[in-house]
CSV table of C-alpha atoms in Angstrom, one decimal:
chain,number,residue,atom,x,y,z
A,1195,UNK,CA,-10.8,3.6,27.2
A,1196,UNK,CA,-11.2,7.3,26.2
A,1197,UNK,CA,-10.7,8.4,22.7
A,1198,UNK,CA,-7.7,10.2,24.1
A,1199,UNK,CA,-6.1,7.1,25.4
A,1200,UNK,CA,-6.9,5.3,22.3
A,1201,UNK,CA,-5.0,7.6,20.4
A,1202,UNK,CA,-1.8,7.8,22.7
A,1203,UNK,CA,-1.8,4.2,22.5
A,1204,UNK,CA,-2.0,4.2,18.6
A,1205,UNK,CA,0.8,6.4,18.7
A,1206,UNK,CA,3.4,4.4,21.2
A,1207,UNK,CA,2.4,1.4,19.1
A,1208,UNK,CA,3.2,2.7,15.8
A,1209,UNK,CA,6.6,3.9,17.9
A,1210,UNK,CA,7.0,0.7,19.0
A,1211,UNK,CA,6.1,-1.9,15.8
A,1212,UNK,CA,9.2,-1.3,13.4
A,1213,UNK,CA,9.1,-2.7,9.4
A,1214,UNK,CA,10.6,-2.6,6.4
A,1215,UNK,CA,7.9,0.1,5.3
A,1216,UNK,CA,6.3,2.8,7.8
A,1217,UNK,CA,2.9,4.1,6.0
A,1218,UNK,CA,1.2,6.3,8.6
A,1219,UNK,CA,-2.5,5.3,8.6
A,1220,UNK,CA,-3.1,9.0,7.2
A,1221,UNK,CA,-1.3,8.3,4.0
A,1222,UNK,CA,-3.2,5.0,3.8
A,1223,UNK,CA,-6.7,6.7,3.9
A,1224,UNK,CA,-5.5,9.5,1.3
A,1225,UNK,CA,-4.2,6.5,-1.2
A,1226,UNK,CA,-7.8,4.8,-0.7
A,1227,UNK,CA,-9.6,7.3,-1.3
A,1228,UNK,CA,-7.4,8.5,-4.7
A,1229,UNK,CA,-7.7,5.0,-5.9
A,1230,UNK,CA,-11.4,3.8,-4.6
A,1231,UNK,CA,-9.5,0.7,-3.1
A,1232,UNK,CA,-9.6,-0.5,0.7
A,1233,UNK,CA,-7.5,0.2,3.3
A,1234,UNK,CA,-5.8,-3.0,2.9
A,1235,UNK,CA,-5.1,-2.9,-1.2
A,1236,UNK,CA,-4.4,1.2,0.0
A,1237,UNK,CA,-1.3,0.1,2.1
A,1238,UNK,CA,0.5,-2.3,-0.7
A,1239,UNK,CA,-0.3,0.6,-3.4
A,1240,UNK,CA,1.6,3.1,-0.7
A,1241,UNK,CA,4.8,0.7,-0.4
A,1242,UNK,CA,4.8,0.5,-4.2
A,1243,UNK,CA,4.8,4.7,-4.2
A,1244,UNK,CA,7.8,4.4,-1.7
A,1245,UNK,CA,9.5,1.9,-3.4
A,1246,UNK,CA,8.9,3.9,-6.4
A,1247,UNK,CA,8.2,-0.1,-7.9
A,1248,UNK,CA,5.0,-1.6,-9.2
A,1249,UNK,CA,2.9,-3.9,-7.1
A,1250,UNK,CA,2.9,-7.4,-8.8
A,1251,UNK,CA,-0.6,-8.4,-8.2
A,1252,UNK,CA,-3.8,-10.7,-9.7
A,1253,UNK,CA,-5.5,-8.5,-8.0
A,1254,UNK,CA,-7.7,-7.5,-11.4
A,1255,UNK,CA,-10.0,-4.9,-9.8
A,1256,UNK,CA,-6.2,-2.9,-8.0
A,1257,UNK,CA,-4.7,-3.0,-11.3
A,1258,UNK,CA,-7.4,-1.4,-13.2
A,1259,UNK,CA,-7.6,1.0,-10.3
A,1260,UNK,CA,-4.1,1.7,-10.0
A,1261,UNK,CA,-2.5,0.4,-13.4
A,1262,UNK,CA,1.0,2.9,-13.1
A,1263,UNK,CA,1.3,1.2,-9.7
A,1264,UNK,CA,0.7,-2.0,-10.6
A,1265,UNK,CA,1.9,-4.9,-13.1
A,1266,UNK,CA,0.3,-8.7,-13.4
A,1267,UNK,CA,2.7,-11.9,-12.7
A,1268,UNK,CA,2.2,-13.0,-16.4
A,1269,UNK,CA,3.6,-9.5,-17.4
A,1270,UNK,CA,6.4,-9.1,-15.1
A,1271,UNK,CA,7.2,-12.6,-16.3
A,1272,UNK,CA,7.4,-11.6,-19.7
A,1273,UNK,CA,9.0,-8.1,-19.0
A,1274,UNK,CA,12.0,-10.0,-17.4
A,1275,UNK,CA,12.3,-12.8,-20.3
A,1276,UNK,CA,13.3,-9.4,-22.2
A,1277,UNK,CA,16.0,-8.6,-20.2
C-alpha cells in the first residue's frame, strides 16, 4: 500500500466510522503534545474540551497534567453530595 492510499483510506474510514465525539487525529496530537500525555489519554482530554466537562479519572499522572480538565471519582463524589 502506498502512503497515498494509506491516507485515502484513513480518510473514507474516518467518513465512514460515526460517534458520539469526532476528534480528528490532528487535534489529538496537538492536545498530546500541550499536555505531555499519549495519544490515548490525548483523545479523552479532547472530548472533555468539546464537552466543555471534566474528565472523571484515577488516572493520577492525566490529572496532574491536565488538572482544569480533569476531576478524581472521590471529588466528583463529593462535589455532587453538595448539590
Amino acid at each position: 500500500m502506498t502512503r497515498s492510499q494509506a491516507h485515502a483510506l484513513l480518510a473514507e474510514a474516518e467518513k465512514r466510522i460515526t460517534g458520539l465525539v469526532n476528534l480528528p487525529h490532528g487535534r489529538s496530537l496537538r492536545v498530546a503534545e500541550q499536555f505531555a500525555v499519549s495519544a490515548y489519554d490525548a483523545r479523552f482530554l479532547g472530548a472533555a474540551q468539546i464537552f466543555k466537562a471534566r474528565l472523571v479519572t484515577e488516572d493520577a499522572h492525566l490529572r496532574q497534567a491536565a488538572p482544569a480538565l480533569t476531576i478524581s471519582l472521590s471529588d466528583t463524589l463529593t462535589a455532587s453530595q453538595r448539590l
